[in-house]
Amino acid sequence: MTALRYVYAVCRPLTAPLQAELRGVAGAPARQLEHHGLIAVVSQVPESEFAEEPLRACLEDLDWLTATARAHQNVIDALTGVTTPLPLRMATVFRDDSAVRVMMEKREDAFRHALDRLEGRVEWGVKIFMENPEADSGGDTGVPTETASPKTMSGRDYLRQRRTRTTAREEQWQKVEEFARRLHETLSAQAEDSRLHAPQNPQLSGASGRNVLNAAYLVPRARSEEFVTLVDRTKDDTPGIRVELTGPWAAYSFTGLAGESAGEPT
């Protein structure tokens, strides 16, 4: 069976060999492919899954997609521990080593520029959620939630209860928005760069609450502890608001490689 080349990332030559037990997509070992002083980290994948036609079908298979994403991220995480990798889009596949080298040569200047800019830096992700199940429904359902039965509630009481709930939701939403704005300003001032991503869809992410802020910050590795401490100090400040910190990641959001970076791992 023909084997294709799956490319995880491009980086400068490693000062140490890859972990012997490091496995990538489809359980194949990851290895280094050198070209013009750059390294592509690759592994072999079967054409029966990664050729153009079968790959389209596989990308519709949630179990396959999850396993592939985890294996891809496993290699990126291992690289991030020892160097500054430029992660490529998941399922970036070439015919053979020669085709990988052609790709590297075409994009050599962009790779070198990005590696110079990102050297010694990592990405941290910060998400803010509004923890209010009623607000998560996206609006007033018109169904009373207090202990009084609708049958025993007067029309005036019912309208007053709706106004009270609506006002409470609006005030809570304003409070969360203000909290997110202030935290983003504070973290941006501590980071070298930042990116605002679209809020997560709770049905896809599985996270509870409404995602208000979904941001990425580029931070020198040497200042990561200071950045994490800054985020941690805000976590329990305001009831009804949940702050999540993830990382350190490879600088997915800051590579500047249009069409090649994959965005924050999921």
mmCIF file of C-alpha atoms in Angstrom:
data_model
loop_
_atom_site.group_PDB
_atom_site.id
_atom_site.type_symbol
_atom_site.label_atom_id
_atom_site.label_comp_id
_atom_site.label_asym_id
_atom_site.label_seq_id
_atom_site.Cartn_x
_atom_site.Cartn_y
_atom_site.Cartn_z
ATOM 1 C CA MET A 1 0.000 0.000 0.000
ATOM 2 C CA THR A 2 1.344 3.468 -0.904
ATOM 3 C CA ALA A 3 2.323 5.762 1.980
ATOM 4 C CA LEU A 4 1.929 9.534 1.823
ATOM 5 C CA ARG A 5 3.744 12.137 3.934
ATOM 6 C CA TYR A 6 1.813 13.910 6.698
ATOM 7 C CA VAL A 7 3.494 17.184 7.750
ATOM 8 C CA TYR A 8 2.920 18.451 11.299
ATOM 9 C CA ALA A 9 5.140 21.488 11.492
ATOM 10 C CA VAL A 10 8.192 23.288 10.203
ATOM 11 C CA CYS A 11 10.928 24.372 12.581
ATOM 12 C CA ARG A 12 14.645 24.971 12.843
ATOM 13 C CA PRO A 13 16.917 21.936 13.360
ATOM 14 C CA LEU A 14 16.373 20.375 16.763
ATOM 15 C CA THR A 15 19.258 20.242 19.192
ATOM 16 C CA ALA A 16 18.148 16.747 20.237
ATOM 17 C CA PRO A 17 16.482 13.880 18.364
ATOM 18 C CA LEU A 18 12.732 13.425 18.559
ATOM 19 C CA GLN A 19 11.506 11.089 21.259
ATOM 20 C CA ALA A 20 11.915 7.548 19.993
ATOM 21 C CA GLU A 21 8.397 6.683 21.156
ATOM 22 C CA LEU A 22 6.770 9.777 19.634
ATOM 23 C CA ARG A 23 3.926 8.571 17.443
ATOM 24 C CA GLY A 24 1.817 10.660 15.147
ATOM 25 C CA VAL A 25 -1.263 10.165 13.016
ATOM 26 C CA ALA A 26 -2.176 6.526 12.305
ATOM 27 C CA GLY A 27 0.359 5.483 14.962
ATOM 28 C CA ALA A 28 3.338 6.083 12.702
ATOM 29 C CA PRO A 29 6.604 7.439 14.161
ATOM 30 C CA ALA A 30 7.377 11.093 13.547
ATOM 31 C CA ARG A 31 10.707 11.946 11.953
ATOM 32 C CA GLN A 32 12.645 14.981 10.750
ATOM 33 C CA LEU A 33 13.057 15.892 7.093
ATOM 34 C CA GLU A 34 15.752 18.541 6.556
ATOM 35 C CA HIS A 35 15.824 21.009 3.668
ATOM 36 C CA HIS A 36 17.900 24.206 3.363
ATOM 37 C CA GLY A 37 18.463 24.402 7.103
ATOM 38 C CA LEU A 38 14.786 23.938 8.025
ATOM 39 C CA ILE A 39 13.095 20.827 9.389
ATOM 40 C CA ALA A 40 9.710 19.422 8.436
ATOM 41 C CA VAL A 41 8.390 16.963 11.000
ATOM 42 C CA VAL A 42 6.602 14.217 9.069
ATOM 43 C CA SER A 43 5.237 10.711 9.301
ATOM 44 C CA GLN A 44 3.818 8.237 6.838
ATOM 45 C CA VAL A 45 0.056 7.841 6.448
ATOM 46 C CA PRO A 46 -1.907 5.431 4.241
ATOM 47 C CA GLU A 47 -3.156 6.626 0.881
ATOM 48 C CA SER A 48 -6.379 4.717 1.552
ATOM 49 C CA GLU A 49 -7.321 7.399 4.138
ATOM 50 C CA PHE A 50 -5.320 10.491 3.188
ATOM 51 C CA ALA A 51 -5.539 10.671 -0.587
ATOM 52 C CA GLU A 52 -7.840 13.497 -1.666
ATOM 53 C CA GLU A 53 -10.982 11.456 -2.222
ATOM 54 C CA PRO A 54 -10.955 9.240 0.908
ATOM 55 C CA LEU A 55 -9.772 12.152 3.048
ATOM 56 C CA ARG A 56 -12.953 14.084 2.243
ATOM 57 C CA ALA A 57 -14.995 11.161 3.539
ATOM 58 C CA CYS A 58 -12.810 10.707 6.634
ATOM 59 C CA LEU A 59 -13.220 14.370 7.588
ATOM 60 C CA GLU A 60 -16.950 13.702 7.963
ATOM 61 C CA ASP A 61 -16.250 10.918 10.487
ATOM 62 C CA LEU A 62 -16.195 12.491 13.953
ATOM 63 C CA ASP A 63 -14.325 9.583 15.570
ATOM 64 C CA TRP A 64 -11.645 9.631 12.847
ATOM 65 C CA LEU A 65 -11.395 13.400 13.086
ATOM 66 C CA THR A 66 -10.997 13.324 16.870
ATOM 67 C CA ALA A 67 -8.288 10.642 16.772
ATOM 68 C CA THR A 68 -6.397 12.443 14.017
ATOM 69 C CA ALA A 69 -6.590 15.815 15.791
ATOM 70 C CA ARG A 70 -5.267 14.288 19.022
ATOM 71 C CA ALA A 71 -2.388 12.548 17.276
ATOM 72 C CA HIS A 72 -1.538 15.743 15.387
ATOM 73 C CA GLN A 73 -1.588 17.769 18.595
ATOM 74 C CA ASN A 74 0.501 15.154 20.407
ATOM 75 C CA VAL A 75 3.367 15.761 17.985
ATOM 76 C CA ILE A 76 2.966 19.561 18.115
ATOM 77 C CA ASP A 77 3.007 19.474 21.932
ATOM 78 C CA ALA A 78 6.208 17.406 21.937
ATOM 79 C CA LEU A 79 7.857 19.891 19.568
ATOM 80 C CA THR A 80 6.696 22.881 21.591
ATOM 81 C CA GLY A 81 8.570 21.482 24.576
ATOM 82 C CA VAL A 82 11.909 21.631 22.774
ATOM 83 C CA THR A 83 11.654 24.279 20.042
ATOM 84 C CA THR A 84 9.423 26.849 18.333
ATOM 85 C CA PRO A 85 7.355 24.944 15.739
ATOM 86 C CA LEU A 86 5.208 26.436 13.004
ATOM 87 C CA PRO A 87 2.210 24.097 13.060
ATOM 88 C CA LEU A 88 0.615 23.355 9.700
ATOM 89 C CA ARG A 89 -3.060 22.707 9.104
ATOM 90 C CA MET A 90 -4.276 19.316 10.265
ATOM 91 C CA ALA A 91 -4.209 16.749 7.422
ATOM 92 C CA THR A 92 -1.524 18.556 5.400
ATOM 93 C CA VAL A 93 -0.369 15.706 3.168
ATOM 94 C CA PHE A 94 2.140 15.362 0.319
ATOM 95 C CA ARG A 95 2.944 12.590 -2.089
ATOM 96 C CA ASP A 96 6.505 11.922 -0.899
ATOM 97 C CA ASP A 97 9.604 13.500 0.685
ATOM 98 C CA SER A 98 10.431 15.287 -2.545
ATOM 99 C CA ALA A 99 7.050 17.044 -2.589
ATOM 100 C CA VAL A 100 7.563 18.132 1.031
ATOM 101 C CA ARG A 101 10.918 19.662 0.101
ATOM 102 C CA VAL A 102 9.329 21.525 -2.822
ATOM 103 C CA MET A 103 6.731 22.984 -0.429
ATOM 104 C CA MET A 104 9.462 24.066 2.014
ATOM 105 C CA GLU A 105 11.471 25.704 -0.726
ATOM 106 C CA LYS A 106 8.481 27.654 -2.035
ATOM 107 C CA ARG A 107 7.639 28.962 1.427
ATOM 108 C CA GLU A 108 11.153 29.203 2.799
ATOM 109 C CA ASP A 109 11.190 32.986 3.255
ATOM 110 C CA ALA A 110 7.805 33.001 5.019
ATOM 111 C CA PHE A 111 8.860 30.149 7.310
ATOM 112 C CA ARG A 112 12.119 31.850 8.278
ATOM 113 C CA HIS A 113 10.380 35.178 8.917
ATOM 114 C CA ALA A 114 7.759 33.531 11.133
ATOM 115 C CA LEU A 115 10.349 31.493 13.032
ATOM 116 C CA ASP A 116 12.420 34.614 13.713
ATOM 117 C CA ARG A 117 9.349 36.443 14.991
ATOM 118 C CA LEU A 118 8.082 33.614 17.201
ATOM 119 C CA GLU A 119 11.348 32.318 18.608
ATOM 120 C CA GLY A 120 11.043 31.762 22.381
ATOM 121 C CA ARG A 121 7.329 32.609 22.441
ATOM 122 C CA VAL A 122 4.236 30.556 23.156
ATOM 123 C CA GLU A 123 0.504 31.040 22.831
ATOM 124 C CA TRP A 124 -1.915 31.125 25.757
ATOM 125 C CA GLY A 125 -5.667 30.912 25.306
ATOM 126 C CA VAL A 126 -8.154 32.670 27.593
ATOM 127 C CA LYS A 127 -11.895 32.108 27.480
ATOM 128 C CA ILE A 128 -14.561 33.817 29.559
ATOM 129 C CA PHE A 129 -17.956 32.194 30.072
ATOM 130 C CA MET A 130 -21.154 33.628 31.494
ATOM 131 C CA GLU A 131 -22.443 30.964 33.838
ATOM 132 C CA ASN A 132 -26.155 31.600 33.798
ATOM 133 C CA PRO A 133 -28.282 28.756 32.436
ATOM 134 C CA GLU A 134 -31.274 31.008 31.905
ATOM 135 C CA ALA A 135 -29.223 33.443 29.838
ATOM 136 C CA ASP A 136 -27.859 30.485 27.853
ATOM 137 C CA SER A 137 -31.301 29.876 26.442
ATOM 138 C CA GLY A 138 -30.835 33.063 24.438
ATOM 139 C CA GLY A 139 -33.906 34.900 25.659
ATOM 140 C CA ASP A 140 -37.003 34.937 27.775
ATOM 141 C CA THR A 141 -39.125 31.877 27.171
ATOM 142 C CA GLY A 142 -42.134 33.430 28.845
ATOM 143 C CA VAL A 143 -42.330 30.536 31.294
ATOM 144 C CA PRO A 144 -42.441 31.614 34.937
ATOM 145 C CA THR A 145 -39.699 30.071 37.058
ATOM 146 C CA GLU A 146 -40.717 31.140 40.546
ATOM 147 C CA THR A 147 -42.479 28.843 42.935
ATOM 148 C CA ALA A 148 -45.871 30.429 42.382
ATOM 149 C CA SER A 149 -48.064 28.500 39.963
ATOM 150 C CA PRO A 150 -49.036 30.396 36.787
ATOM 151 C CA LYS A 151 -52.652 29.540 37.597
ATOM 152 C CA THR A 152 -52.483 31.439 40.909
ATOM 153 C CA MET A 153 -50.402 34.355 39.558
ATOM 154 C CA SER A 154 -52.146 37.544 38.493
ATOM 155 C CA GLY A 155 -51.372 39.070 35.120
ATOM 156 C CA ARG A 156 -49.648 41.995 36.824
ATOM 157 C CA ASP A 157 -47.462 39.690 38.909
ATOM 158 C CA TYR A 158 -46.540 37.710 35.823
ATOM 159 C CA LEU A 159 -45.489 40.816 33.886
ATOM 160 C CA ARG A 160 -43.530 42.115 36.866
ATOM 161 C CA GLN A 161 -41.715 38.804 37.120
ATOM 162 C CA ARG A 162 -40.787 38.913 33.420
ATOM 163 C CA ARG A 163 -39.450 42.443 33.725
ATOM 164 C CA THR A 164 -37.407 41.468 36.772
ATOM 165 C CA ARG A 165 -35.826 38.516 34.957
ATOM 166 C CA THR A 166 -35.141 40.545 31.845
ATOM 167 C CA THR A 167 -33.502 43.321 33.833
ATOM 168 C CA ALA A 168 -31.387 40.831 35.787
ATOM 169 C CA ARG A 169 -30.144 39.195 32.573
ATOM 170 C CA GLU A 170 -29.286 42.530 30.996
ATOM 171 C CA GLU A 171 -27.375 43.634 34.082
ATOM 172 C CA GLN A 172 -25.509 40.324 34.243
ATOM 173 C CA TRP A 173 -24.627 40.506 30.555
ATOM 174 C CA GLN A 174 -23.294 44.059 30.924
ATOM 175 C CA LYS A 175 -21.235 42.964 33.922
ATOM 176 C CA VAL A 176 -19.685 40.053 32.002
ATOM 177 C CA GLU A 177 -18.952 42.211 28.957
ATOM 178 C CA GLU A 178 -17.238 44.819 31.113
ATOM 179 C CA PHE A 179 -15.235 42.120 32.906
ATOM 180 C CA ALA A 180 -14.127 40.619 29.569
ATOM 181 C CA ARG A 181 -13.162 44.009 28.160
ATOM 182 C CA ARG A 182 -11.028 44.914 31.177
ATOM 183 C CA LEU A 183 -9.331 41.512 31.344
ATOM 184 C CA HIS A 184 -8.534 41.534 27.629
ATOM 185 C CA GLU A 185 -6.990 45.009 27.944
ATOM 186 C CA THR A 186 -4.901 43.899 30.918
ATOM 187 C CA LEU A 187 -3.675 40.704 29.256
ATOM 188 C CA SER A 188 -2.992 42.435 25.934
ATOM 189 C CA ALA A 189 -0.769 44.897 27.760
ATOM 190 C CA GLN A 190 1.248 41.969 29.156
ATOM 191 C CA ALA A 191 1.464 40.077 25.846
ATOM 192 C CA GLU A 192 3.404 40.870 22.696
ATOM 193 C CA ASP A 193 0.361 40.279 20.519
ATOM 194 C CA SER A 194 -3.218 39.098 20.824
ATOM 195 C CA ARG A 195 -6.009 37.707 18.678
ATOM 196 C CA LEU A 196 -9.767 37.659 19.242
ATOM 197 C CA HIS A 197 -11.437 34.526 17.908
ATOM 198 C CA ALA A 198 -15.142 33.982 17.368
ATOM 199 C CA PRO A 199 -16.984 32.814 20.512
ATOM 200 C CA GLN A 200 -17.246 29.042 20.778
ATOM 201 C CA ASN A 201 -20.474 27.270 19.924
ATOM 202 C CA PRO A 202 -21.435 25.386 23.121
ATOM 203 C CA GLN A 203 -22.982 22.566 21.102
ATOM 204 C CA LEU A 204 -19.630 21.903 19.429
ATOM 205 C CA SER A 205 -17.264 22.671 22.318
ATOM 206 C CA GLY A 206 -19.335 20.968 25.018
ATOM 207 C CA ALA A 207 -18.411 23.769 27.422
ATOM 208 C CA SER A 208 -21.126 25.034 29.738
ATOM 209 C CA GLY A 209 -22.149 28.672 29.814
ATOM 210 C CA ARG A 210 -22.069 31.322 27.114
ATOM 211 C CA ASN A 211 -18.635 32.073 25.680
ATOM 212 C CA VAL A 212 -18.085 35.828 25.872
ATOM 213 C CA LEU A 213 -14.345 36.083 25.169
ATOM 214 C CA ASN A 214 -12.213 33.678 23.147
ATOM 215 C CA ALA A 215 -8.746 35.186 22.866
ATOM 216 C CA ALA A 216 -5.152 34.126 22.224
ATOM 217 C CA TYR A 217 -2.063 35.883 23.546
ATOM 218 C CA LEU A 218 1.532 35.659 22.347
ATOM 219 C CA VAL A 219 3.823 35.613 25.376
ATOM 220 C CA PRO A 220 7.580 35.109 25.747
ATOM 221 C CA ARG A 221 8.128 31.694 27.291
ATOM 222 C CA ALA A 222 10.242 33.297 30.030
ATOM 223 C CA ARG A 223 7.280 35.465 31.098
ATOM 224 C CA SER A 224 4.647 32.746 30.977
ATOM 225 C CA GLU A 225 4.554 32.215 34.736
ATOM 226 C CA GLU A 226 3.831 35.903 35.254
ATOM 227 C CA PHE A 227 1.040 35.777 32.641
ATOM 228 C CA VAL A 228 -0.547 32.682 34.216
ATOM 229 C CA THR A 229 -0.460 34.272 37.662
ATOM 230 C CA LEU A 230 -2.196 37.356 36.267
ATOM 231 C CA VAL A 231 -5.027 35.250 34.821
ATOM 232 C CA ASP A 232 -5.339 33.124 37.939
ATOM 233 C CA ARG A 233 -5.843 36.197 40.097
ATOM 234 C CA THR A 234 -9.029 37.059 38.170
ATOM 235 C CA LYS A 235 -10.623 33.625 38.162
ATOM 236 C CA ASP A 236 -12.771 33.861 41.290
ATOM 237 C CA ASP A 237 -13.304 37.597 41.385
ATOM 238 C CA THR A 238 -16.829 37.767 40.008
ATOM 239 C CA PRO A 239 -19.676 35.301 40.653
ATOM 240 C CA GLY A 240 -21.350 33.956 37.525
ATOM 241 C CA ILE A 241 -18.218 34.381 35.404
ATOM 242 C CA ARG A 242 -15.822 31.533 34.578
ATOM 243 C CA VAL A 243 -12.329 32.158 33.230
ATOM 244 C CA GLU A 244 -10.475 29.319 31.483
ATOM 245 C CA LEU A 245 -6.771 29.386 30.655
ATOM 246 C CA THR A 246 -5.213 26.932 28.183
ATOM 247 C CA GLY A 247 -1.634 26.490 26.992
ATOM 248 C CA PRO A 248 1.150 26.890 26.473
ATOM 249 C CA TRP A 249 0.518 26.079 22.812
ATOM 250 C CA ALA A 250 2.592 26.451 19.713
ATOM 251 C CA ALA A 251 1.804 29.920 18.371
ATOM 252 C CA TYR A 252 -1.055 28.739 16.141
ATOM 253 C CA SER A 253 -2.748 32.134 15.995
ATOM 254 C CA PHE A 254 0.358 34.155 15.197
ATOM 255 C CA THR A 255 2.275 32.303 12.486
ATOM 256 C CA GLY A 256 1.101 34.666 9.763
ATOM 257 C CA LEU A 257 1.036 31.696 7.384
ATOM 258 C CA ALA A 258 -2.252 32.247 5.611
ATOM 259 C CA GLY A 259 -3.913 28.962 4.800
ATOM 260 C CA GLU A 260 -1.355 26.920 6.729
ATOM 261 C CA SER A 261 -1.979 27.513 10.433
ATOM 262 C CA ALA A 262 -4.706 25.487 12.005
ATOM 263 C CA GLY A 263 -5.921 27.810 14.743
ATOM 264 C CA GLU A 264 -6.211 26.832 18.394
ATOM 265 C CA PRO A 265 -6.341 23.063 18.843
ATOM 266 C CA THR A 266 -9.625 21.570 19.889
#
